[in-house]
Tab-separated table of C-alpha atoms and ligand atoms in Angstrom:
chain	number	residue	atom	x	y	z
A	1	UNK	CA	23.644	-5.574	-7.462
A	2	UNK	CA	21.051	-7.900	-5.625
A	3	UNK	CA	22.758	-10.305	-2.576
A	4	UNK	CA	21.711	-13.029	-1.727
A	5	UNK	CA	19.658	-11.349	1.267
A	6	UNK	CA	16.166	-12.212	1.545
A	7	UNK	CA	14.095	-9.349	2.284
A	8	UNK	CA	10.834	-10.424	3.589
A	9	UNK	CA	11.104	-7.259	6.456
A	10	UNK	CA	9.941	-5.017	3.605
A	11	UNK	CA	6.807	-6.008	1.184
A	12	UNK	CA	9.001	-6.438	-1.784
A	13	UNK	CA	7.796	-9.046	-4.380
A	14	UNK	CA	9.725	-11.881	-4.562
A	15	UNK	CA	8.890	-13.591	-8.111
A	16	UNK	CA	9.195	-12.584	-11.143
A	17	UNK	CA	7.773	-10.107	-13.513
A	18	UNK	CA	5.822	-11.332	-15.464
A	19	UNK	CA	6.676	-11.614	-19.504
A	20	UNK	CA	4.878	-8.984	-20.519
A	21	UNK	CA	7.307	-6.742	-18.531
A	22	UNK	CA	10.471	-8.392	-19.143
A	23	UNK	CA	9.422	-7.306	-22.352
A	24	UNK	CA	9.002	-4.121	-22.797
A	25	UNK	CA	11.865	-3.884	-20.761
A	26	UNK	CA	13.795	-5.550	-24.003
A	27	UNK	CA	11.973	-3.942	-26.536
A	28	UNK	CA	11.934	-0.015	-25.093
A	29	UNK	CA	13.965	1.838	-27.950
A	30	UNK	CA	15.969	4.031	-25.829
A	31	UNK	CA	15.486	6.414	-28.441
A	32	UNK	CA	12.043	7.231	-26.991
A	33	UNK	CA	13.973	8.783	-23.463
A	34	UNK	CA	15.611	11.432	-26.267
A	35	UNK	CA	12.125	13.458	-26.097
A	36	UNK	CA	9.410	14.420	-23.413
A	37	UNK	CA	5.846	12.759	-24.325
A	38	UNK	CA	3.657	14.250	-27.078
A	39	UNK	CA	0.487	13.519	-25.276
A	40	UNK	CA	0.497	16.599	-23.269
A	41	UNK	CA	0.182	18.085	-26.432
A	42	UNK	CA	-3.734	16.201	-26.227
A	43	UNK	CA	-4.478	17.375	-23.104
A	44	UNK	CA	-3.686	14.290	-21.490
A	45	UNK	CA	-1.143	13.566	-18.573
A	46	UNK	CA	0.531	9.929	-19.944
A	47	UNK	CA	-0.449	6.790	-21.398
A	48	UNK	CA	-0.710	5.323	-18.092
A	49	UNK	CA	-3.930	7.760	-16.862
A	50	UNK	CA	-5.269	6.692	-20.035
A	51	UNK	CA	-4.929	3.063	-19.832
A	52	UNK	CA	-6.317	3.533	-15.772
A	53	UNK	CA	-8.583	5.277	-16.576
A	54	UNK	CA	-10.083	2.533	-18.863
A	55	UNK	CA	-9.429	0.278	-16.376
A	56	UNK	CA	-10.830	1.514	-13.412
A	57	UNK	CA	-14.140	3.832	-15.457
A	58	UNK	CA	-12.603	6.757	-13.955
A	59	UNK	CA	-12.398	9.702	-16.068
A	60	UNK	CA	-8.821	10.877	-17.209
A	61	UNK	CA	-8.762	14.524	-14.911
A	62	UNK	CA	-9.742	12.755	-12.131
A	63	UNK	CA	-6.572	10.022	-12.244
A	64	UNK	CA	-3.426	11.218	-10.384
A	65	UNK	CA	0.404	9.357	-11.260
A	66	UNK	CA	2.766	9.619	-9.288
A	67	UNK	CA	6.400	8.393	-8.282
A	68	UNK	CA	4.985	5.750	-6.006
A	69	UNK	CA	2.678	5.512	-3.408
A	70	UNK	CA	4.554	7.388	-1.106
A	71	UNK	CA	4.724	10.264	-3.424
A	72	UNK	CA	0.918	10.481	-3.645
A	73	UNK	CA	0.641	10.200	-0.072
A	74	UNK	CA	3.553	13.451	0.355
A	75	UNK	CA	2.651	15.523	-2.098
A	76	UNK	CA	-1.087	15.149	-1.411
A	77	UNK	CA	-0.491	16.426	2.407
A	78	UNK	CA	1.794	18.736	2.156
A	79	UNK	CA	-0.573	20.310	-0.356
A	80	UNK	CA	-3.732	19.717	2.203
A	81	UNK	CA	-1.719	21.028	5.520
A	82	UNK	CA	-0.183	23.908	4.066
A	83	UNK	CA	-3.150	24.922	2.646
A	84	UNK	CA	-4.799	26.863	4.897
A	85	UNK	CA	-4.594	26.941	8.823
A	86	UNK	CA	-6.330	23.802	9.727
A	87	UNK	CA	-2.995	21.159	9.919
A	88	UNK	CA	-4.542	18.676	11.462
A	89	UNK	CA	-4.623	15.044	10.567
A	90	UNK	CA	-5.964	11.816	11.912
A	91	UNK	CA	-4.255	8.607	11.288
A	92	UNK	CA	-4.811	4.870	12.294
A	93	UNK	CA	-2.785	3.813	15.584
A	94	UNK	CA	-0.954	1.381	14.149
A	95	UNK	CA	-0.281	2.388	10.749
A	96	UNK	CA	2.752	2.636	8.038
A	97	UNK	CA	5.532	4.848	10.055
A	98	UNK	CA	5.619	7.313	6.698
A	99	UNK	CA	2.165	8.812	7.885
A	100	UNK	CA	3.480	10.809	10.752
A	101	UNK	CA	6.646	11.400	9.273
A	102	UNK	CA	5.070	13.592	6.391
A	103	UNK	CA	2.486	15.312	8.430
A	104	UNK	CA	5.894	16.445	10.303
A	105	UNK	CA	7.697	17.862	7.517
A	106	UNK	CA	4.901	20.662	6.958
A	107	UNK	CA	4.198	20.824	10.749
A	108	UNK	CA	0.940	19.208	10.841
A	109	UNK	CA	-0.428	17.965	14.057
A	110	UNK	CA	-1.639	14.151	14.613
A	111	UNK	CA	-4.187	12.504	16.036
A	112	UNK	CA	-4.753	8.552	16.125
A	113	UNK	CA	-7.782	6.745	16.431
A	114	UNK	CA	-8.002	3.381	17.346
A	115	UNK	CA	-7.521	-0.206	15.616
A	116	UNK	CA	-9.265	-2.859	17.767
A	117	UNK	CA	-7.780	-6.474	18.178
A	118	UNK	CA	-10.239	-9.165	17.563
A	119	UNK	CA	-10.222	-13.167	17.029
A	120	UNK	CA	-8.105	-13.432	14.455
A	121	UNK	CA	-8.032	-9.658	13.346
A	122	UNK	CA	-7.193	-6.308	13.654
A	123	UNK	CA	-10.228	-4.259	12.709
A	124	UNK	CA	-11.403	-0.453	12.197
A	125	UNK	CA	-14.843	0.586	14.270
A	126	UNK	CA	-16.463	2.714	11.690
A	127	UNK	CA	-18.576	4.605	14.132
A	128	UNK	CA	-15.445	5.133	16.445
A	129	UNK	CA	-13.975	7.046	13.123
A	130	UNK	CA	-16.330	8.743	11.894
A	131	UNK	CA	-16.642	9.914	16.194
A	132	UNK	CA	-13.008	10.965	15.836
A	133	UNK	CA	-13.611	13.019	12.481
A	134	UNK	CA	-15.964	14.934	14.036
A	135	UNK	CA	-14.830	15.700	17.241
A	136	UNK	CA	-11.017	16.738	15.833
A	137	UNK	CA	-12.105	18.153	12.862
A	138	UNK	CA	-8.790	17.286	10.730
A	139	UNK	CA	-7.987	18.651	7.789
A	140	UNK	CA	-7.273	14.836	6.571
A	141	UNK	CA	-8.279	11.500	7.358
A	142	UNK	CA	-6.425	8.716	6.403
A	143	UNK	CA	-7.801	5.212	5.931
A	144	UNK	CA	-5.672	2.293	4.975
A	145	UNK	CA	-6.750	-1.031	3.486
A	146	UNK	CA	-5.826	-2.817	3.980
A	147	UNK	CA	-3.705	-1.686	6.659
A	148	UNK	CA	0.110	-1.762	7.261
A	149	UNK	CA	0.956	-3.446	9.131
A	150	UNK	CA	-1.909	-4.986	10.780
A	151	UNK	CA	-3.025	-6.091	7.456
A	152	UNK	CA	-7.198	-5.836	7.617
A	153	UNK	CA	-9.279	-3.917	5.556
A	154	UNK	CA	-12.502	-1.733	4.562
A	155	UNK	CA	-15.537	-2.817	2.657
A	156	UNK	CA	-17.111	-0.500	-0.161
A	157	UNK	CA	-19.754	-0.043	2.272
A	158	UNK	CA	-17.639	1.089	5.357
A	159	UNK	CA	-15.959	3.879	3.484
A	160	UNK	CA	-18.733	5.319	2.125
A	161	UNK	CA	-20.218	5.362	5.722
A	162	UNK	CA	-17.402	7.143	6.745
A	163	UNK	CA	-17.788	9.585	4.088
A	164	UNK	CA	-21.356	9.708	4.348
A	165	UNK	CA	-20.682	10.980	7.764
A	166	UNK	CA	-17.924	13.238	8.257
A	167	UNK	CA	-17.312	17.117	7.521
A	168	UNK	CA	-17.368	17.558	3.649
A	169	UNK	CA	-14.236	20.086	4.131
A	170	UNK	CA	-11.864	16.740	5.424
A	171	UNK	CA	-9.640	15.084	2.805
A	172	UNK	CA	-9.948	11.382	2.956
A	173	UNK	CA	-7.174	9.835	1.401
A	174	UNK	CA	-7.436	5.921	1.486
A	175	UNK	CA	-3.953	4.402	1.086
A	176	UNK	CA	-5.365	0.845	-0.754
A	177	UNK	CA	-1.079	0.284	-1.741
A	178	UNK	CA	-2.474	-3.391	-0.878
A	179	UNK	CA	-5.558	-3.608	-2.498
A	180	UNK	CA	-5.955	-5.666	-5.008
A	181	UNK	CA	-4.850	-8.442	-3.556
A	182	UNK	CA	-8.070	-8.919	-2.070
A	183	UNK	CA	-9.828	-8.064	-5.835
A	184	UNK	CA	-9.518	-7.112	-8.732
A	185	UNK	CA	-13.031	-6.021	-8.781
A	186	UNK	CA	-12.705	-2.249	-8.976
A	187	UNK	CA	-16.441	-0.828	-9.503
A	188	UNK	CA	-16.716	0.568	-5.805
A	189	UNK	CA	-13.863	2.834	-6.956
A	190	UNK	CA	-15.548	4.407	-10.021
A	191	UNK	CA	-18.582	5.049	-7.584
A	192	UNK	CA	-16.850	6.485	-4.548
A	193	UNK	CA	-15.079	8.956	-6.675
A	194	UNK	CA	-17.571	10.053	-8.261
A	195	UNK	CA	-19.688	10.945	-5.758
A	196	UNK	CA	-17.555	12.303	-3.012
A	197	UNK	CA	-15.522	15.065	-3.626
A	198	UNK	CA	-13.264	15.093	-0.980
A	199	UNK	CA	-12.250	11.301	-1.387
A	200	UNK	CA	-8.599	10.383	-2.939
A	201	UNK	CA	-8.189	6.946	-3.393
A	202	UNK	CA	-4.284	6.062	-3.745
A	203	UNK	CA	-2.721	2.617	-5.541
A	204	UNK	CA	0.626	1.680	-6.467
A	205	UNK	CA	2.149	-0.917	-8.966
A	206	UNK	CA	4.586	-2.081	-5.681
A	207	UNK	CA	2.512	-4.675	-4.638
A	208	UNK	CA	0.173	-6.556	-6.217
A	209	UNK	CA	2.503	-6.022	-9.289
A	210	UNK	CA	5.314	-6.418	-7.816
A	211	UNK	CA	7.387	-3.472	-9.281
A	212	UNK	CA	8.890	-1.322	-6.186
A	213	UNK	CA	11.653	-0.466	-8.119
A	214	UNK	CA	9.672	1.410	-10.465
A	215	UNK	CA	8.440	4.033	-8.331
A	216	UNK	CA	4.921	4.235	-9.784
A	217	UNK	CA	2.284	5.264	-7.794
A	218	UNK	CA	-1.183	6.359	-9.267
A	219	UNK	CA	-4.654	6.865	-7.214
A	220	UNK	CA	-7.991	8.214	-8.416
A	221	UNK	CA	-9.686	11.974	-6.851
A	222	UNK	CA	-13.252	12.564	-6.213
A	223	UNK	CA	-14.742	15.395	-8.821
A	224	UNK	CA	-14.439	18.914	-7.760
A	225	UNK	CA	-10.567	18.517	-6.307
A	226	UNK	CA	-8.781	19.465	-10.054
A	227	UNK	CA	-5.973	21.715	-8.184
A	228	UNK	CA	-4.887	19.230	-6.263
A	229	UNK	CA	-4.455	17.015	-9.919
A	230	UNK	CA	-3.013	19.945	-11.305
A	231	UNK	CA	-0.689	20.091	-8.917
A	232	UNK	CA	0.163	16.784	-9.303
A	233	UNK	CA	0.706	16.967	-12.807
A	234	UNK	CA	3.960	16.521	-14.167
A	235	UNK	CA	3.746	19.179	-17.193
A	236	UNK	CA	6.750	17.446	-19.131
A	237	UNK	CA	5.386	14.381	-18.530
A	238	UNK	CA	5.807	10.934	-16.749
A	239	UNK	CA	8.916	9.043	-16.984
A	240	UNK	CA	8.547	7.461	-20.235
A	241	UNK	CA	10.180	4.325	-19.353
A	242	UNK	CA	8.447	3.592	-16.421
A	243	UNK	CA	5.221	4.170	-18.573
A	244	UNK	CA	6.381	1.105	-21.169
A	245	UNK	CA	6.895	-0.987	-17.785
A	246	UNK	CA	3.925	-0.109	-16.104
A	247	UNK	CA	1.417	-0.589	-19.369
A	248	UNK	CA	3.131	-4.128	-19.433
A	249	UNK	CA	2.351	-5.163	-16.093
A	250	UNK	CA	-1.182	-3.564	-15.917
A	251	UNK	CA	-1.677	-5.723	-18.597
A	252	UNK	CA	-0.392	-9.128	-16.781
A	253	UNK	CA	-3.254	-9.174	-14.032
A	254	UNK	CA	-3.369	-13.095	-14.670
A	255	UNK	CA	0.322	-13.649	-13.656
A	256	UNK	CA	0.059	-11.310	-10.920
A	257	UNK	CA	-3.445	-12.671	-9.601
A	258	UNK	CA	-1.536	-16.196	-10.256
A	259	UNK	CA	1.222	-15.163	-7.762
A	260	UNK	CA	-0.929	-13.921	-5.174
A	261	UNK	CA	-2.946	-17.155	-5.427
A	262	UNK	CA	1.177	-18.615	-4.151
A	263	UNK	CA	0.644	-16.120	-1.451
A	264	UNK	CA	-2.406	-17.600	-0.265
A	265	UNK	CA	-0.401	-20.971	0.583
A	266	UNK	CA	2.154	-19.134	2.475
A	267	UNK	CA	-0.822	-17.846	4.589
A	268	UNK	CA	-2.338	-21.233	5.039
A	269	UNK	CA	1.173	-22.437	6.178
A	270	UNK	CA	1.948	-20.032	8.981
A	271	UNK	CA	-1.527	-20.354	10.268
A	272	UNK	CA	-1.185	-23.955	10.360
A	273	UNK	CA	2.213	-24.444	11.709
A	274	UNK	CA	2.082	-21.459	13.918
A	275	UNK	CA	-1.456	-20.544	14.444
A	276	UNK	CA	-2.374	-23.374	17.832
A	277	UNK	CA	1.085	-23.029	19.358
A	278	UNK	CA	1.180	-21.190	22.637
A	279	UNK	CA	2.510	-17.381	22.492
A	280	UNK	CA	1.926	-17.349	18.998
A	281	UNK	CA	-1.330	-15.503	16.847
A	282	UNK	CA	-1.414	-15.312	13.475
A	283	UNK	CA	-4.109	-11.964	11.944
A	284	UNK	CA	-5.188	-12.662	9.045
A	285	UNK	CA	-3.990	-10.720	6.140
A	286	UNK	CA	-5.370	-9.511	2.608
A	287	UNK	CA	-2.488	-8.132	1.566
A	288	UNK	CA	1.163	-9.515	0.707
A	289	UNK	CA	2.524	-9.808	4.377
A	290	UNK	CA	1.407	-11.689	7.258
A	291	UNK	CA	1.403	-10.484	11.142
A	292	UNK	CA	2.280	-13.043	13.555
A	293	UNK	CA	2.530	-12.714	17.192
A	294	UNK	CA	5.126	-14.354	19.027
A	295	UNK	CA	6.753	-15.004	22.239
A	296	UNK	CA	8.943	-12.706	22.617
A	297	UNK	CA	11.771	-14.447	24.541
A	298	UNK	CA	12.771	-16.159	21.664
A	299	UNK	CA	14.051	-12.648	19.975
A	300	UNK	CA	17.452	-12.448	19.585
A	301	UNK	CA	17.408	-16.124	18.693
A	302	UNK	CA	15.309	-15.751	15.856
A	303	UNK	CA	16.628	-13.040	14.568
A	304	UNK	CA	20.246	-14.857	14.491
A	305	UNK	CA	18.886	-17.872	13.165
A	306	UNK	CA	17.465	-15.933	10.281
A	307	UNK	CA	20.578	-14.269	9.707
A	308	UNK	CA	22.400	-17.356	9.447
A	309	UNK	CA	20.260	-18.351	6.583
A	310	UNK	CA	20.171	-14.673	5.113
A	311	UNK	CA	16.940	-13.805	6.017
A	312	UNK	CA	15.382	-10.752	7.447
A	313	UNK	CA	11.440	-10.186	8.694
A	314	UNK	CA	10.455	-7.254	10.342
A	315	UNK	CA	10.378	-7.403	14.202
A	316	UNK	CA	7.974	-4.851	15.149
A	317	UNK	CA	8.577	-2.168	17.210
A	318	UNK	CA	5.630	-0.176	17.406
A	319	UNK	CA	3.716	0.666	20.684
A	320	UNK	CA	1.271	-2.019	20.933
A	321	UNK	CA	3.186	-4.525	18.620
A	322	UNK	CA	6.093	-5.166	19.870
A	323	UNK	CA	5.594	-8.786	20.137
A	324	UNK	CA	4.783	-8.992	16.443
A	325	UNK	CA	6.438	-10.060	13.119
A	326	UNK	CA	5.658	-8.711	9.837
A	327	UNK	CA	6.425	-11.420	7.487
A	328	UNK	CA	6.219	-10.711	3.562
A	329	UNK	CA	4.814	-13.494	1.490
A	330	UNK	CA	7.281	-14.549	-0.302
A	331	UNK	CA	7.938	-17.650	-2.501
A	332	UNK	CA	7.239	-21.260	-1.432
A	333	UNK	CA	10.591	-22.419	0.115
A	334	UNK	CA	11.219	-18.658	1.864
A	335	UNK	CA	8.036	-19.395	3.788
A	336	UNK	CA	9.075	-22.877	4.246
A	337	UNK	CA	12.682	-21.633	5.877
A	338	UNK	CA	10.913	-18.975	8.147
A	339	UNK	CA	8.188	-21.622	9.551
A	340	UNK	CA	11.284	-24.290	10.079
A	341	UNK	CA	12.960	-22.133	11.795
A	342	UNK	CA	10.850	-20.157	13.733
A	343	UNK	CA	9.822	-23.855	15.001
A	344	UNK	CA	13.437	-24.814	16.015
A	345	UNK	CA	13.776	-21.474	17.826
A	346	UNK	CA	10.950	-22.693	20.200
A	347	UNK	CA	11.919	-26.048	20.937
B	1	PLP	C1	0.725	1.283	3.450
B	1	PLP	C2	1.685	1.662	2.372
B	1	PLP	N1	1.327	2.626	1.533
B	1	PLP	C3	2.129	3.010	0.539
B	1	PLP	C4	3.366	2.424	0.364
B	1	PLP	C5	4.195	2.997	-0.727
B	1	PLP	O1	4.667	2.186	-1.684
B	1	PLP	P1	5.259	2.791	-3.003
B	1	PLP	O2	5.780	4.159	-2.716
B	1	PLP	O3	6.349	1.864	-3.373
B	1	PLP	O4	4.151	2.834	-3.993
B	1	PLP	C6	3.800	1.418	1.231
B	1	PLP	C7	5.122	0.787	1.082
B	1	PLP	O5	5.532	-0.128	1.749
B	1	PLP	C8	2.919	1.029	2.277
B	1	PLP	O6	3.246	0.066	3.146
């Protein structure tokens, strides 16, 4: 059952679905979860690579679904790093905690290369990457964008740089779990694929659509890479629920694009309340959580006075961040609670 928690610490989604799910969610005949799906049968993997593969002009073989992002991510390097001897993998500094974690479990080794702090930004230098690639040599290179938590991002034209650039035998998986918040143009994905081979592009319906509960991850593979989709595959197929759901909500980009317009205020707000005041920088973010750095003193205060009101943000602990908060985006009057009272807790 849900408390009465909120959990802006995490990059949940804080809204609602939208109709279209709550929906299907009424209407699935329960009936359907009696039998596996027929559409293996066509030589297809679900509904869902059918539908994204519409969406995004990719063809069907080269979509991948998974059981969320992070089930992409795993089961694309433990494929990679046990694949042959080269276990090597190059991550950015600050990056989601998961990265290192996986790379672990088959005993790959890490490297990090650098995220530079600007203005107003955290940012990747291209050249400095594509520097790294070469010199380590990994078997993978992974690219986030935008990045958790420091929330900036690539361009079109940066990762194909990068790809243009580096050995053809390193897998470049680009975690974009964030990505359509910044558009919902998707072109640049249809072309990247299809012209690198060694590219896999990774999305996830936890974000920008708000279902983490779900678990459904799905991401796109450059031509050329079909054992790695095979192994993917789920030869009974997807869970057939979860396919009803997620055809709903691919199909509610308005409401979605609609609450990540809300978002946007909740950006404007902290920078405006927080952004001048000394000890305090807000990065700016295109994805649905906002870093902030604060003066650290006021800690433990913070973090009581949150608890009070049953909140909880992230207080970073990273190497490098520790004088950060990662602050989901939630709804109007969650933001409004955080900024109040991160502006008592100074005064
Ligand atoms: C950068 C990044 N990638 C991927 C994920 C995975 O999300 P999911 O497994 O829910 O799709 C997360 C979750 O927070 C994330 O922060």
């Amino acid at each position: 059952m849900q408390n009465d928690m909120n959990y802006l610490d995490r990059n949940e989604f804080n809204f609602n679905p939208s109709e279209k799910v709550i929906e299907a969610i009424r209407n699935f005949d329960p009936k359907t979860l009696c039998f596996y799906t027929r559409i293996y049968d066509q030589g297809k993997k679900s509904i869902i690579t059918v539908r994204l593969s519409e969406i995004y002009g990719v063809p069907e073989e080269q979509v991948l679904l998974t059981y969320g992002g992070e089930d992409l991510l795993k089961n694309a390097i433990h494929y990679y790093l046990t694949k042959d001897d080269n276990k090597k993998i190059l991550i950015p500094e600050f990056s989601w905690w998961y990265y290192n974690k996986v790379a672990g479990e088959c005993n790959g080794t890490f490297d990090m290369y650098p995220l530079h702090e600007g203005d107003d930004t955290f940012a990747y230098d291209v050249e400095e990457v594509i520097e790294y690639t070469n010199r380590i040599h990994p078997r993978m290179l992974l690219l986030a964008s935008p990045n958790n938590p420091t929330g900036n991002s690539l361009t079109y034209e940066e990762i194909a740089r990068i790809m243009e650039n580096i050995p053809d035998d390193t897998i470049v998986l680009v975690d974009e779990a964030y990505a359509c918040f910044i558009t919902n143009d998707t072109s640049y994905i249809t072309s990247l694929v299809g012209k690198y081979s060694n590219l896999i592009i990774s999305r996830t319906l936890s974000k920008f659509y708000g279902l983490p509960g779900l678990r459904c991850g799905f991401g796109f593979q450059g031509k050329g890479h079909e054992d790695f989709a095979n192994y993917t595959n789920k030869y009974l197929g997807y869970n057939r629920f979860s396919e009803a759901v997620a055809l709903a909500a691919l199909d509610s980009e308005d409401y979605y694009r609609g609450v990540a317009d809300e978002m946007e205020w909740g950006r404007q707000l902290y920078k405006k309340e927080l952004g001048n005041l000394p000890g305090f920088k807000v990065y700016k973010s295109v994805a649905n959580f906002i870093l902030i750095k604060y003066p650290i003193e006021i800690k433990e205060k913070l973090q009581q006075a949150l608890a009070d009101q049953h909140y909880k943000i992230k207080f970073m602990a990273d190497k490098g961040l520790e004088s950060c908060l990662r602050i989901t985006l939630g709804r109007k009057e969650q933001t409004q609670t955080v900024v109040d009272t991160i502006l008592r807790c100074i005064n």
